Amino acid sequence: MRTGPVREWQARGKVYGMSEASNAVPAGGGATGRADRAAQRRALASKYALLPLRLFLGVTFVYAALDKLSDAHFLAGAGDPASFVSQTQAAKSGGSPISFLLGPALDHPTLFALAIAFGELAVGLGTLLGLWGRVAALGGALLNLSLWLTVSWSVSPYYLGNDLGYLMAWTPLLLAGTPYLSVDGYLARRADRDRARGLGEDHVKRRALVDGGIAAVAIGGAGLLSGSLTRTFGRDRSAVPRQSAAPVSNPPVANAQAPAPTVAAASVPVGGSAQVKDPATGDAVYIVQPKAGQYCGLSSVCTHSGCAVDAPKNGQLYCPCHGSRFDAATGAVVNGPAVKPLPKYAVTKDGDKLTLGPQQG
Ligand code: FES
C-alpha cells in the first residue's frame, strides 16, 4: 500500500508550499514512480537553492558587525589610520564617485560608523531569520553598494573588489525574498489560514504587519544588546594580531641557510622596487629605494588579512583586498583597515648588488 508515503509527500508539499505541479505524488512503482520521485527531489532542491547563500550572507554580516564593534580602532579618531574616519577620508581623496556624499559621514563619524555596524547586524539577523527578507536584502545591497563605491572603488581589476561580489550576491534574495524556513514564511502561511477563515484582507495584512513589527523589535533589541556588549567588551587589535583570512605567506620553512637574495642595484631606481623572496618564509619582499642611496626591504604580505600588496607606487604600497595603504619608505600604515606596519628588512649595498638582510623587529 502506498497510501502512507503518498500522504507524507502531500503533507510535506503543503508545508513547503510547493506548487501543484511539483506536488504530484509518486503514482506507483517502476520507471514512472522513480521519475516522479526524482522530479520531487529536483523541485525541493530548486526551492531551497537560496538557503546556502542566505546562510552565508547572514552569518557574514553578523560577524562583520560584531568584528567592527569589537575593534577599538574602528571608532577611533582621525589619528588612527584604521579608523572609520581615516578610511572615509582616504575614499574621499581617492576618487570615489560618491565623494560628495561623504561630507556628512566625516562631520559625524561616530554616528555613521555605529550606523554601519548596527545596520550590518540588522541585515545579518533579518537575513538569517528570514524576517522581512527583501528589506534586509535591500539593506545589505545598499551597504555593499556604498562600500564598493568608496573603499573598493580603486581596486583594480574591478573583480577583486569584494564588495561588488557581495552586492551581486544580494540580488537573488532581493528578488526572491525569504519565503522558506523563515519568519516571513510563517507569517505568510498564517495569513493564508486567516483568509481561509474568512478574515478581510485589511485585517490579514494589518496582523502580519504588526506581528512582523513585533518580531523585528524583539530581534532588533537582541541585536542592540549583543552589539552593545560586544562594543563594551571589545578588544584592542593592536595587541592582538589578526589571523589571516587569505594568507599568501608560506609557513616558515627550514631554508634559512639559503644564500641571501641579491638584485642588481640598477633594478631598484629611486621610488621603484625589485621583488625577492625571504629565504626563511618564502614570502615576497620588495626591495625599495625611497631616497637616493637609502635601501630597505618591505614584506609584501598585508598585515590586515594577509593579501599581497601591490608594488610601491607614488610612495605607497596598496593592498587591493580592503584598501590599506603603507608608506613605501617605512612600511607604516597610511590608511587601514590594517593597523600594523609591513615588516621591514635590512638591505646592504655591495658594489652594484643589493643583498636582502634579516627581518627587523
Ligand atoms: S588584506 Fe585587508 S587591507 Fe590588506
Coordinates of C-alpha atoms in Angstrom, one line a residue, chain A:
M1 CA 0.0 0.0 0.0
R2 CA 1.4 3.4 -0.9
T3 CA -1.1 5.5 1.0
G4 CA 1.3 6.4 3.8
P5 CA 4.2 7.7 1.6
V6 CA 1.7 9.4 -0.7
R7 CA 0.1 11.3 2.2
E8 CA 3.5 12.2 3.5
W9 CA 4.5 13.7 0.2
Q10 CA 1.3 15.6 0.1
A11 CA 1.7 16.9 3.6
R12 CA 5.3 17.9 3.0
G13 CA 4.3 19.6 -0.2
K14 CA 1.7 21.7 1.7
V15 CA 4.1 22.6 4.4
Y16 CA 6.8 23.6 2.0
G17 CA 4.2 25.5 -0.2
M18 CA 5.0 23.5 -3.3
S19 CA 3.1 24.2 -6.5
E20 CA 0.5 21.7 -7.6
A21 CA 2.7 20.5 -10.5
S22 CA 5.6 19.8 -8.2
N23 CA 3.3 18.4 -5.6
A24 CA 2.4 15.5 -7.8
V25 CA 2.8 12.3 -5.8
P26 CA 4.6 9.2 -6.8
A27 CA 1.8 7.2 -8.6
G28 CA 3.4 3.9 -8.1
G29 CA 6.5 1.8 -8.6
G30 CA 8.5 1.3 -11.7
A31 CA 10.0 3.9 -14.0
T32 CA 7.2 6.4 -13.6
G33 CA 7.4 6.3 -9.8
R34 CA 11.2 6.8 -9.9
A35 CA 10.8 9.7 -12.3
D36 CA 8.2 11.3 -10.1
R37 CA 10.4 11.0 -7.1
A38 CA 13.4 12.4 -8.9
A39 CA 11.2 15.3 -10.0
Q40 CA 10.1 15.9 -6.4
R41 CA 13.7 16.0 -5.3
R42 CA 14.7 18.4 -8.0
A43 CA 11.7 20.6 -7.1
L44 CA 12.8 20.5 -3.4
A45 CA 16.4 21.4 -4.4
S46 CA 15.3 24.3 -6.5
K47 CA 13.1 25.5 -3.8
Y48 CA 15.9 25.7 -1.2
A49 CA 18.6 26.7 -3.6
L50 CA 19.0 30.1 -2.0
L51 CA 19.3 28.8 1.6
P52 CA 23.2 28.4 1.5
L53 CA 23.6 31.9 0.1
R54 CA 21.2 33.3 2.7
L55 CA 23.1 31.5 5.5
F56 CA 26.4 32.7 4.2
L57 CA 25.3 36.4 3.9
G58 CA 23.5 36.4 7.2
V59 CA 26.4 34.9 9.2
T60 CA 28.9 37.1 7.4
F61 CA 27.0 40.3 8.1
V62 CA 26.6 39.4 11.8
Y63 CA 30.3 38.5 12.0
A64 CA 31.3 41.7 10.2
A65 CA 29.2 43.8 12.5
L66 CA 30.5 42.3 15.7
D67 CA 34.0 42.5 14.3
K68 CA 33.6 46.3 13.8
L69 CA 32.0 46.8 17.2
S70 CA 34.8 44.9 19.0
D71 CA 37.6 46.7 17.1
A72 CA 38.9 49.6 19.2
H73 CA 40.4 51.1 16.0
F74 CA 37.2 51.4 14.0
L75 CA 35.7 54.1 16.2
A76 CA 39.0 55.8 17.0
G77 CA 39.6 59.3 15.7
A78 CA 41.4 60.6 12.6
G79 CA 44.8 59.9 14.1
D80 CA 44.2 56.2 13.8
P81 CA 44.7 55.0 10.2
A82 CA 42.4 52.1 10.7
S83 CA 39.5 54.2 11.9
F84 CA 36.3 54.8 10.0
V85 CA 37.1 58.4 9.7
S86 CA 40.6 57.8 8.2
Q87 CA 39.2 55.2 5.7
T88 CA 36.4 57.6 4.7
Q89 CA 38.9 60.4 4.2
A90 CA 41.0 58.1 2.1
A91 CA 38.0 57.1 0.0
K92 CA 37.1 60.8 -0.4
S93 CA 40.5 61.8 -1.6
G94 CA 40.9 58.6 -3.6
G95 CA 38.4 59.5 -6.3
S96 CA 35.2 57.8 -5.0
P97 CA 32.4 58.7 -7.4
I98 CA 30.2 59.5 -4.3
S99 CA 32.8 61.6 -2.5
F100 CA 30.3 64.5 -2.5
L101 CA 28.1 62.4 -0.2
L102 CA 30.9 61.6 2.3
G103 CA 30.9 65.1 4.0
P104 CA 28.1 64.3 6.5
A105 CA 29.9 61.0 7.4
L106 CA 33.1 62.9 8.1
D107 CA 31.1 65.5 10.1
H108 CA 29.6 62.8 12.3
P109 CA 32.0 59.8 12.0
T110 CA 31.0 58.0 15.2
L111 CA 27.3 58.2 14.3
F112 CA 27.9 56.8 10.8
A113 CA 30.4 54.2 12.0
L114 CA 27.9 52.9 14.5
A115 CA 25.1 53.1 12.0
I116 CA 27.1 50.9 9.6
A117 CA 27.9 48.3 12.2
F118 CA 24.4 48.1 13.6
G119 CA 23.0 48.2 10.1
E120 CA 25.1 45.2 9.2
L121 CA 23.8 43.5 12.4
A122 CA 20.2 44.2 11.5
V123 CA 20.7 43.0 7.9
G124 CA 22.5 39.8 9.1
L125 CA 19.9 38.9 11.6
G126 CA 17.0 39.7 9.3
T127 CA 18.6 37.5 6.6
L128 CA 19.3 34.6 8.9
L129 CA 15.9 34.5 10.4
G130 CA 14.1 35.4 7.2
L131 CA 12.3 38.4 8.7
W132 CA 11.3 41.0 6.1
G133 CA 13.8 39.3 3.9
R134 CA 13.6 41.6 0.9
V135 CA 14.1 44.7 3.2
A136 CA 17.1 43.0 4.7
A137 CA 18.5 42.1 1.3
L138 CA 17.9 45.7 0.1
G139 CA 19.8 47.0 3.2
G140 CA 22.7 44.6 2.5
A141 CA 22.8 45.6 -1.2
L142 CA 22.9 49.3 -0.3
L143 CA 25.6 48.8 2.3
N144 CA 27.7 46.9 -0.2
L145 CA 27.0 49.4 -3.0
S146 CA 28.2 52.2 -0.8
L147 CA 31.3 50.2 0.2
W148 CA 32.1 49.4 -3.4
L149 CA 31.8 53.0 -4.4
T150 CA 34.1 54.1 -1.7
V151 CA 36.5 51.6 -0.1
S152 CA 36.7 49.2 -3.0
W153 CA 36.5 51.8 -5.8
S154 CA 40.2 52.0 -6.5
V155 CA 40.7 48.2 -6.6
S156 CA 41.9 47.1 -9.9
P157 CA 40.8 45.0 -11.8
Y158 CA 37.3 45.6 -10.6
Y159 CA 36.5 41.9 -9.8
L160 CA 39.0 41.9 -6.9
G161 CA 36.8 44.4 -5.1
N162 CA 34.9 42.0 -2.8
D163 CA 32.0 44.5 -2.2
L164 CA 30.9 44.2 -5.8
G165 CA 30.7 40.4 -5.4
Y166 CA 28.6 40.9 -2.2
L167 CA 26.3 43.4 -4.0
M168 CA 25.7 40.8 -6.7
A169 CA 25.1 38.1 -4.1
W170 CA 22.2 40.1 -2.5
T171 CA 20.3 40.4 -5.8
P172 CA 18.8 36.8 -5.7
L173 CA 17.5 37.4 -2.2
L174 CA 16.2 40.8 -3.1
L175 CA 14.2 39.2 -6.0
A176 CA 13.0 36.1 -4.2
G177 CA 12.7 37.2 -0.6
T178 CA 13.0 34.6 2.2
P179 CA 9.7 32.6 2.0
Y180 CA 11.1 29.3 3.3
L181 CA 12.3 28.3 6.8
S182 CA 11.7 31.8 7.9
V183 CA 9.6 34.2 9.9
D184 CA 8.3 35.5 6.6
G185 CA 7.2 32.0 5.6
Y186 CA 5.4 31.5 8.9
L187 CA 3.6 34.9 8.6
A188 CA 2.5 34.1 5.0
R189 CA 1.1 30.7 6.0
R190 CA -0.8 32.2 8.9
A191 CA -2.2 34.9 6.6
D192 CA -3.4 32.1 4.3
R193 CA -5.1 30.4 7.2
D194 CA -6.7 33.8 8.2
R195 CA -8.1 34.3 4.7
A196 CA -9.4 30.7 4.7
R197 CA -11.2 31.6 7.9
G198 CA -12.9 34.4 6.1
L199 CA -11.0 37.4 7.7
G200 CA -10.9 40.5 5.5
E201 CA -7.7 41.4 3.6
D202 CA -7.1 44.6 5.5
H203 CA -7.3 42.6 8.8
V204 CA -4.9 39.9 7.5
K205 CA -2.4 42.5 6.3
R206 CA -2.5 44.5 9.5
R207 CA -2.0 41.4 11.6
A208 CA 1.0 40.3 9.5
L209 CA 2.5 43.8 9.7
V210 CA 2.0 44.1 13.5
D211 CA 3.4 40.6 14.2
G212 CA 6.3 41.2 11.8
G213 CA 7.0 44.5 13.6
I214 CA 6.9 42.9 17.0
A215 CA 9.4 40.2 15.8
A216 CA 11.6 43.0 14.3
V217 CA 11.6 44.9 17.6
A218 CA 12.5 41.7 19.5
I219 CA 15.2 40.7 17.1
G220 CA 16.5 44.3 16.9
G221 CA 16.6 44.6 20.7
A222 CA 18.6 41.3 20.9
G223 CA 20.9 42.7 18.2
L224 CA 21.4 46.0 20.0
L225 CA 22.1 44.2 23.3
S226 CA 24.6 41.9 21.7
G227 CA 26.2 44.7 19.7
S228 CA 26.5 46.9 22.8
L229 CA 28.0 44.1 24.8
T230 CA 30.5 43.4 22.0
R231 CA 31.3 47.1 21.9
T232 CA 31.8 47.3 25.6
F233 CA 34.0 44.3 25.9
G234 CA 35.8 44.8 22.5
R235 CA 39.5 44.3 22.4
D236 CA 42.4 46.4 21.2
R237 CA 43.5 44.9 17.9
S238 CA 46.9 46.5 18.2
A239 CA 47.7 43.9 20.9
V240 CA 46.0 41.0 19.1
P241 CA 47.4 40.4 15.6
R242 CA 44.6 39.4 13.3
Q243 CA 44.6 36.0 11.8
S244 CA 45.0 35.9 8.1
A245 CA 41.8 35.0 6.2
A246 CA 43.6 34.6 2.9
P247 CA 47.2 34.3 3.7
V248 CA 49.7 34.5 0.9
S249 CA 52.6 33.8 3.2
N250 CA 54.0 30.3 3.4
P251 CA 54.7 28.7 6.7
P252 CA 58.3 29.2 7.9
V253 CA 60.5 26.7 6.1
A254 CA 63.9 25.4 7.1
N255 CA 65.9 27.0 4.4
A256 CA 67.2 30.0 6.4
Q257 CA 70.6 28.7 5.4
A258 CA 69.9 29.5 1.8
P259 CA 72.0 32.3 0.3
A260 CA 70.6 35.8 0.9
P261 CA 68.8 37.0 -2.2
T262 CA 70.5 39.7 -4.3
V263 CA 69.4 42.0 -7.1
A264 CA 71.3 44.5 -9.3
A265 CA 71.2 47.9 -7.7
A266 CA 70.3 49.3 -11.1
S267 CA 67.0 47.4 -11.0
V268 CA 65.8 49.5 -8.0
P269 CA 65.5 53.1 -9.0
V270 CA 64.5 55.8 -6.5
G271 CA 60.8 55.3 -5.9
G272 CA 60.9 51.9 -7.6
S273 CA 61.3 48.3 -6.3
A274 CA 62.5 44.8 -7.1
Q275 CA 60.9 41.7 -5.7
V276 CA 62.8 38.9 -4.0
K277 CA 61.9 36.1 -1.6
D278 CA 62.6 35.9 2.1
P279 CA 64.5 32.6 2.2
A280 CA 63.2 31.9 5.7
T281 CA 59.5 32.2 4.9
G282 CA 59.2 32.2 1.2
D283 CA 57.2 35.5 1.4
A284 CA 57.8 38.0 -1.4
V285 CA 59.7 41.1 -0.3
Y286 CA 60.0 44.4 -2.1
I287 CA 63.5 46.0 -2.0
V288 CA 62.9 49.7 -2.3
Q289 CA 64.9 52.9 -2.6
P290 CA 62.7 55.7 -1.2
K291 CA 65.6 58.2 -1.3
A292 CA 68.8 58.1 -3.3
G293 CA 71.2 55.8 -1.6
Q294 CA 68.7 54.6 1.0
Y295 CA 67.6 51.0 0.6
C296 CA 65.3 48.7 2.7
G297 CA 63.1 45.7 2.2
L298 CA 59.3 45.6 2.9
S299 CA 57.2 42.5 3.2
S300 CA 54.5 42.1 0.5
V301 CA 52.1 40.5 3.0
C302 CA 49.4 42.8 4.1
T303 CA 49.2 42.9 7.9
H304 CA 45.4 43.1 7.8
S305 CA 44.4 39.8 6.4
G306 CA 47.4 38.6 4.5
C307 CA 46.7 39.6 0.9
A308 CA 49.7 40.6 -1.3
V309 CA 50.2 44.3 -1.5
D310 CA 50.9 45.9 -4.8
A311 CA 54.4 47.1 -5.7
P312 CA 55.2 50.7 -4.5
K313 CA 53.7 53.5 -6.4
N314 CA 53.7 57.2 -5.6
G315 CA 55.4 56.5 -2.3
Q316 CA 52.9 53.9 -1.1
L317 CA 52.1 50.2 -1.2
Y318 CA 48.4 49.5 -1.8
C319 CA 46.5 46.4 -0.7
P320 CA 43.8 45.5 -3.2
C321 CA 41.8 43.4 -0.8
H322 CA 40.4 46.1 1.6
G323 CA 42.3 49.2 0.6
S324 CA 45.0 49.5 3.2
R325 CA 48.0 51.8 2.2
F326 CA 51.5 51.6 3.6
D327 CA 54.3 54.1 3.4
A328 CA 56.9 52.9 0.9
A329 CA 59.8 54.2 2.9
T330 CA 58.9 52.8 6.3
G331 CA 56.1 50.3 5.9
A332 CA 54.0 52.4 8.3
V333 CA 50.2 52.2 7.8
V334 CA 48.9 55.3 5.9
N335 CA 45.3 54.0 5.8
G336 CA 43.6 51.0 7.4
P337 CA 41.9 48.7 8.0
A338 CA 45.5 47.4 8.6
V339 CA 46.9 48.6 11.9
K340 CA 50.3 47.1 11.9
P341 CA 53.2 48.2 9.6
L342 CA 54.7 46.0 7.0
P343 CA 57.6 44.0 8.3
K344 CA 60.9 45.7 7.3
Y345 CA 64.2 44.1 6.2
A346 CA 67.7 45.4 6.2
V347 CA 69.3 45.7 2.7
T348 CA 73.0 46.2 2.1
K349 CA 74.7 47.5 -1.0
D350 CA 77.9 46.0 -2.1
G351 CA 79.2 47.4 -5.4
D352 CA 76.4 47.1 -7.9
K353 CA 74.5 44.5 -5.9
L354 CA 71.8 44.8 -3.2
T355 CA 71.5 42.0 -0.7
L356 CA 68.4 41.3 1.5
G357 CA 69.2 41.1 5.2
P358 CA 67.2 39.7 8.0
Q359 CA 63.8 40.9 9.0
Q360 CA 64.0 43.7 11.6
G361 CA 61.9 43.8 14.7

